[in-house]
C-alpha cells in the first residue's frame, strides 16, 4: 500500500539527520529533527518534498498496477469464483463446445457475442446437506429467467467447462416481488398527500424505491438502512420511517433480505405508503 507524502518526507528527513556525512557537512545536531534545523522554504526541504511527491506518485502507480495484475490472475485462475463468473457470461446459445487438447479444456470455435444470452450472473459457494456446491444465479438482460431449453443448455455448458466433481445449484427465476411499507413526512411545497410531485412529474418516493432495487448488484442483498438513506435524500422528503417489508409470503420489519432469484422487483400498493405533513 502506497505511503503518504508526509510519511515519505518524514523517513527521508530522519535519514538525512542520521547520516554522519551530512551531519558533519551541515553542522547538524543529532538530538534535533530536520524541521528544527531547516526552514520550510529551504532548498533542502523543497527538494525533499519534490522527491517525496515523486515517490508517492510511483507507489500509487505501482499499487494500481499490482491490483490490475492480481485481478487478471484471479480472473484467469481456472475454477476460481471469478473464472466461473466470466465463463458463465461467455455461454453461447446454440453453439457446441470444442475440446482443446493443448489446454485440456472446452471452449467455442468462434466467439459470437450476439449469442451470449446470459447477461446477469452471480456465483456463490454454499453448503447444501453437507456438500459444498457452487450456486449459480443467471438471467437475461432484463433479469428474467432463461427459456427452459436454453437454461438446460447453459447448465450442461457449466458442467462441461467446470472442474470434475464440482456440484452445482442453478437458479434462474423471475425477480423476487417485494412490497415496502413506509411512513413519509413530506414537504407540501414539493409533494401532495398522495406522494406525487406538485409539478405533476411523478412520485419521487416510489421512484427512489425502484431505483434502489434496480441498482442492487445481481445476487446482492437488500438492506433496509440503505433504502431509508436513499429515500431520506429524496427531494420533498423530510423524514422516513420503514414500517415493514412484505416478501416471500410474510410481512415483517427486516434488516436484510437475500433474494431467492438474485434480484428484486418493486410491487406497488397504494396503501403501503402513508404521507404526513412534517
Coordinates of C-alpha atoms in Angstrom, one line a residue:
X1 CA 0.0 0.0 0.0
X2 CA 1.4 3.4 -1.0
X3 CA 2.7 5.7 1.8
X4 CA 1.5 9.3 2.1
X5 CA 3.8 12.1 1.0
X6 CA 4.2 13.1 4.7
X7 CA 5.3 9.6 5.6
X8 CA 7.9 9.5 2.8
X9 CA 9.1 13.0 3.8
X10 CA 9.5 12.0 7.4
X11 CA 11.5 9.0 6.5
X12 CA 13.9 11.0 4.3
X13 CA 14.3 13.7 6.9
X14 CA 15.2 11.1 9.5
X15 CA 17.8 9.5 7.2
X16 CA 19.1 13.0 6.4
X17 CA 19.8 13.9 10.0
X18 CA 21.1 10.4 11.0
X19 CA 23.7 10.4 8.1
X20 CA 27.1 11.2 9.6
X21 CA 28.5 12.8 6.4
X22 CA 25.5 15.2 6.1
X23 CA 25.6 16.0 9.8
X24 CA 29.2 16.9 9.5
X25 CA 28.7 18.9 6.3
X26 CA 25.8 20.9 7.6
X27 CA 26.9 21.0 11.3
X28 CA 23.6 19.3 12.4
X29 CA 22.6 18.4 15.9
X30 CA 21.7 14.7 16.1
X31 CA 19.4 15.4 19.0
X32 CA 17.2 17.7 16.9
X33 CA 15.0 16.6 14.0
X34 CA 15.2 18.0 10.4
X35 CA 12.4 20.6 10.8
X36 CA 14.0 22.2 13.8
X37 CA 17.2 22.8 11.8
X38 CA 15.9 23.7 8.4
X39 CA 13.4 26.3 7.2
X40 CA 10.3 25.0 5.5
X41 CA 11.3 27.0 2.4
X42 CA 15.0 25.9 2.4
X43 CA 16.3 24.3 -0.7
X44 CA 16.8 21.1 1.2
X45 CA 13.2 21.0 2.4
X46 CA 11.8 21.8 -1.0
X47 CA 13.9 19.1 -2.7
X48 CA 12.9 16.5 -0.1
X49 CA 9.2 17.4 -0.7
X50 CA 9.6 17.1 -4.5
X51 CA 11.4 13.8 -4.2
X52 CA 8.7 12.5 -1.7
X53 CA 6.0 13.6 -4.1
X54 CA 7.6 11.7 -6.9
X55 CA 8.0 8.6 -4.8
X56 CA 4.3 8.8 -3.7
X57 CA 3.2 9.0 -7.4
X58 CA 5.4 6.0 -8.3
X59 CA 4.0 4.0 -5.3
X60 CA 0.4 4.9 -6.4
X61 CA 1.1 3.7 -9.9
X62 CA 2.7 0.5 -8.6
X63 CA -0.3 -0.2 -6.4
X64 CA -2.7 0.3 -9.3
X65 CA -0.5 -1.9 -11.5
X66 CA -0.3 -4.6 -8.8
X67 CA -4.1 -4.5 -8.3
X68 CA -4.7 -4.9 -12.0
X69 CA -2.3 -7.9 -12.2
X70 CA -4.0 -9.5 -9.2
X71 CA -7.4 -9.1 -10.9
X72 CA -6.1 -10.6 -14.1
X73 CA -4.6 -13.6 -12.2
X74 CA -7.8 -14.1 -10.3
X75 CA -10.0 -13.9 -13.5
X76 CA -7.7 -16.4 -15.3
X77 CA -7.3 -18.8 -12.4
X78 CA -9.2 -21.9 -13.6
X79 CA -12.2 -22.8 -11.4
X80 CA -11.9 -19.7 -9.2
X81 CA -15.2 -18.0 -8.5
X82 CA -14.2 -15.1 -10.8
X83 CA -13.3 -17.6 -13.5
X84 CA -16.7 -19.3 -13.3
X85 CA -18.4 -15.8 -13.4
X86 CA -16.7 -14.8 -16.6
X87 CA -17.2 -18.2 -18.2
X88 CA -20.9 -18.1 -17.5
X89 CA -21.2 -14.8 -19.4
X90 CA -19.3 -16.4 -22.3
X91 CA -22.0 -19.0 -22.8
X92 CA -23.2 -19.0 -26.5
X93 CA -26.8 -20.1 -27.2
X94 CA -26.9 -22.9 -29.8
X95 CA -23.1 -23.4 -30.2
X96 CA -21.3 -26.7 -29.4
X97 CA -18.2 -26.7 -27.2
X98 CA -14.9 -27.8 -28.8
X99 CA -12.3 -29.6 -26.7
X100 CA -8.8 -28.1 -26.8
X101 CA -6.2 -30.8 -26.2
X102 CA -3.4 -28.3 -25.7
X103 CA -5.1 -26.7 -22.7
X104 CA -7.2 -29.7 -21.8
X105 CA -10.4 -27.5 -21.7
X106 CA -13.5 -26.7 -23.6
X107 CA -14.3 -23.5 -25.5
X108 CA -16.0 -22.2 -28.6
X109 CA -14.5 -22.4 -32.0
X110 CA -15.7 -18.8 -32.7
X111 CA -16.7 -16.1 -30.2
X112 CA -20.1 -14.7 -31.1
X113 CA -21.3 -12.1 -28.7
X114 CA -24.8 -12.0 -30.3
X115 CA -25.4 -15.5 -28.9
X116 CA -24.3 -14.6 -25.4
X117 CA -27.7 -14.5 -23.8
X118 CA -26.7 -14.7 -20.2
X119 CA -26.3 -11.1 -19.1
X120 CA -26.5 -11.4 -15.3
X121 CA -24.6 -13.8 -13.2
X122 CA -23.7 -14.3 -9.5
X123 CA -21.7 -17.2 -8.1
X124 CA -21.8 -18.3 -4.5
X125 CA -20.1 -21.1 -2.7
X126 CA -22.7 -22.7 -0.4
X127 CA -23.1 -25.8 1.9
X128 CA -26.1 -28.0 0.9
X129 CA -26.8 -31.0 3.0
X130 CA -23.1 -31.2 4.0
X131 CA -21.9 -30.9 0.4
X132 CA -20.0 -27.8 -0.9
X133 CA -21.7 -26.6 -4.1
X134 CA -21.4 -23.6 -6.5
X135 CA -24.7 -21.8 -6.6
X136 CA -25.1 -20.1 -9.9
X137 CA -27.7 -17.3 -10.4
X138 CA -28.3 -16.4 -14.0
X139 CA -30.7 -14.4 -16.1
X140 CA -31.2 -12.4 -19.3
X141 CA -30.6 -8.7 -19.7
X142 CA -34.0 -7.9 -18.0
X143 CA -33.1 -10.2 -15.0
X144 CA -35.7 -12.6 -16.3
X145 CA -35.2 -16.4 -16.3
X146 CA -34.0 -18.1 -19.5
X147 CA -36.3 -20.3 -21.5
X148 CA -36.3 -23.9 -20.4
X149 CA -34.3 -25.2 -23.4
X150 CA -31.7 -22.5 -23.1
X151 CA -31.5 -23.0 -19.4
X152 CA -30.8 -26.7 -19.8
X153 CA -28.1 -25.9 -22.4
X154 CA -26.4 -23.4 -20.1
X155 CA -26.4 -25.8 -17.2
X156 CA -24.8 -28.5 -19.4
X157 CA -22.2 -25.9 -20.6
X158 CA -21.3 -25.0 -17.0
X159 CA -20.9 -28.7 -16.0
X160 CA -18.7 -29.4 -19.1
X161 CA -16.3 -26.5 -18.5
X162 CA -16.2 -26.9 -14.7
X163 CA -13.8 -28.9 -12.7
X164 CA -14.5 -32.6 -12.4
X165 CA -16.6 -33.4 -9.3
X166 CA -18.0 -29.9 -8.9
X167 CA -21.5 -29.8 -7.6
X168 CA -23.8 -27.0 -8.9
X169 CA -27.0 -25.4 -7.8
X170 CA -28.6 -23.4 -10.7
X171 CA -31.1 -20.6 -10.1
X172 CA -32.9 -18.8 -13.0
X173 CA -36.2 -17.3 -12.0
X174 CA -38.1 -14.1 -12.1
X175 CA -37.1 -11.4 -9.6
X176 CA -38.5 -11.6 -6.1
X177 CA -41.5 -9.3 -5.6
X178 CA -41.2 -7.1 -2.6
X179 CA -43.5 -4.5 -1.0
X180 CA -42.3 -1.7 1.2
X181 CA -44.5 -0.2 4.0
X182 CA -43.4 3.3 4.8
X183 CA -44.4 6.4 6.7
X184 CA -43.2 9.6 4.9
X185 CA -43.1 13.0 6.4
X186 CA -43.1 15.4 3.4
X187 CA -42.8 19.0 2.3
X188 CA -46.2 20.2 1.0
X189 CA -44.3 22.6 -1.3
X190 CA -42.9 19.7 -3.2
X191 CA -45.3 16.8 -2.9
X192 CA -49.0 16.3 -2.3
X193 CA -50.7 13.9 0.2
X194 CA -50.5 11.0 -2.3
X195 CA -46.8 11.4 -2.8
X196 CA -47.0 13.0 -6.2
X197 CA -44.8 15.9 -7.2
X198 CA -46.7 19.2 -7.2
X199 CA -45.4 19.9 -10.7
X200 CA -47.0 16.6 -11.9
X201 CA -43.8 14.7 -12.9
X202 CA -44.2 11.5 -10.9
X203 CA -43.9 10.1 -7.4
X204 CA -40.3 10.6 -6.0
X205 CA -40.5 8.1 -3.1
X206 CA -41.7 5.3 -5.4
X207 CA -39.1 6.2 -7.9
X208 CA -36.4 6.1 -5.2
X209 CA -37.5 2.6 -4.1
X210 CA -37.5 1.3 -7.7
X211 CA -34.0 2.8 -8.3
X212 CA -32.6 1.3 -5.2
X213 CA -34.0 -2.2 -6.0
X214 CA -32.9 -2.0 -9.6
X215 CA -29.3 -0.9 -8.6
X216 CA -28.7 -3.7 -6.2
X217 CA -25.9 -5.8 -7.6
X218 CA -27.2 -9.0 -9.2
X219 CA -27.1 -11.7 -6.5
X220 CA -26.8 -8.9 -3.9
X221 CA -28.6 -8.1 -0.7
X222 CA -31.5 -5.7 0.2
X223 CA -30.6 -3.6 3.2
X224 CA -33.3 -1.6 5.0
X225 CA -30.9 1.0 6.2
X226 CA -29.6 1.6 2.6
X227 CA -33.1 2.1 1.3
X228 CA -34.0 4.5 4.1
X229 CA -30.8 6.5 3.4
X230 CA -31.8 6.9 -0.2
X231 CA -35.4 7.9 0.5
X232 CA -34.2 10.3 3.1
X233 CA -32.2 12.3 0.5
X234 CA -35.2 12.4 -1.9
X235 CA -36.4 15.9 -2.7
X236 CA -39.6 16.7 -0.7
X237 CA -38.9 14.1 2.0
X238 CA -38.4 15.5 5.5
X239 CA -38.3 12.1 7.3
X240 CA -39.0 8.4 6.7
X241 CA -40.0 5.5 8.9
X242 CA -39.7 2.0 7.5
X243 CA -42.6 0.0 9.0
X244 CA -42.1 -3.4 7.3
X245 CA -41.4 -5.3 4.1
X246 CA -43.7 -7.9 2.5
X247 CA -41.6 -10.6 0.9
X248 CA -41.7 -14.4 0.5
X249 CA -45.3 -14.6 1.8
X250 CA -44.6 -12.8 5.1
X251 CA -44.7 -9.2 6.3
X252 CA -42.2 -8.0 8.9
X253 CA -39.5 -5.5 9.7
X254 CA -36.4 -7.0 8.2
X255 CA -32.8 -5.6 8.4
X256 CA -31.7 -7.5 5.3
X257 CA -33.1 -9.8 2.6
X258 CA -31.2 -12.2 0.3
X259 CA -33.4 -12.8 -2.7
X260 CA -34.1 -16.3 -4.0
X261 CA -33.7 -15.2 -7.6
X262 CA -30.7 -12.9 -7.4
X263 CA -32.9 -9.7 -7.9
X264 CA -35.9 -7.8 -6.7
X265 CA -38.9 -6.2 -8.3
X266 CA -41.0 -3.5 -6.6
X267 CA -44.6 -4.5 -6.1
X268 CA -46.5 -1.2 -5.6
X269 CA -49.6 -1.0 -3.4
X270 CA -51.3 2.3 -2.8
X271 CA -51.9 1.6 0.9
X272 CA -48.2 0.8 1.6
X273 CA -47.0 4.4 1.9
X274 CA -48.6 6.9 4.3
X275 CA -47.8 10.6 3.7
X276 CA -47.9 13.1 6.5
X277 CA -47.0 16.8 6.5
X278 CA -44.0 17.4 8.6

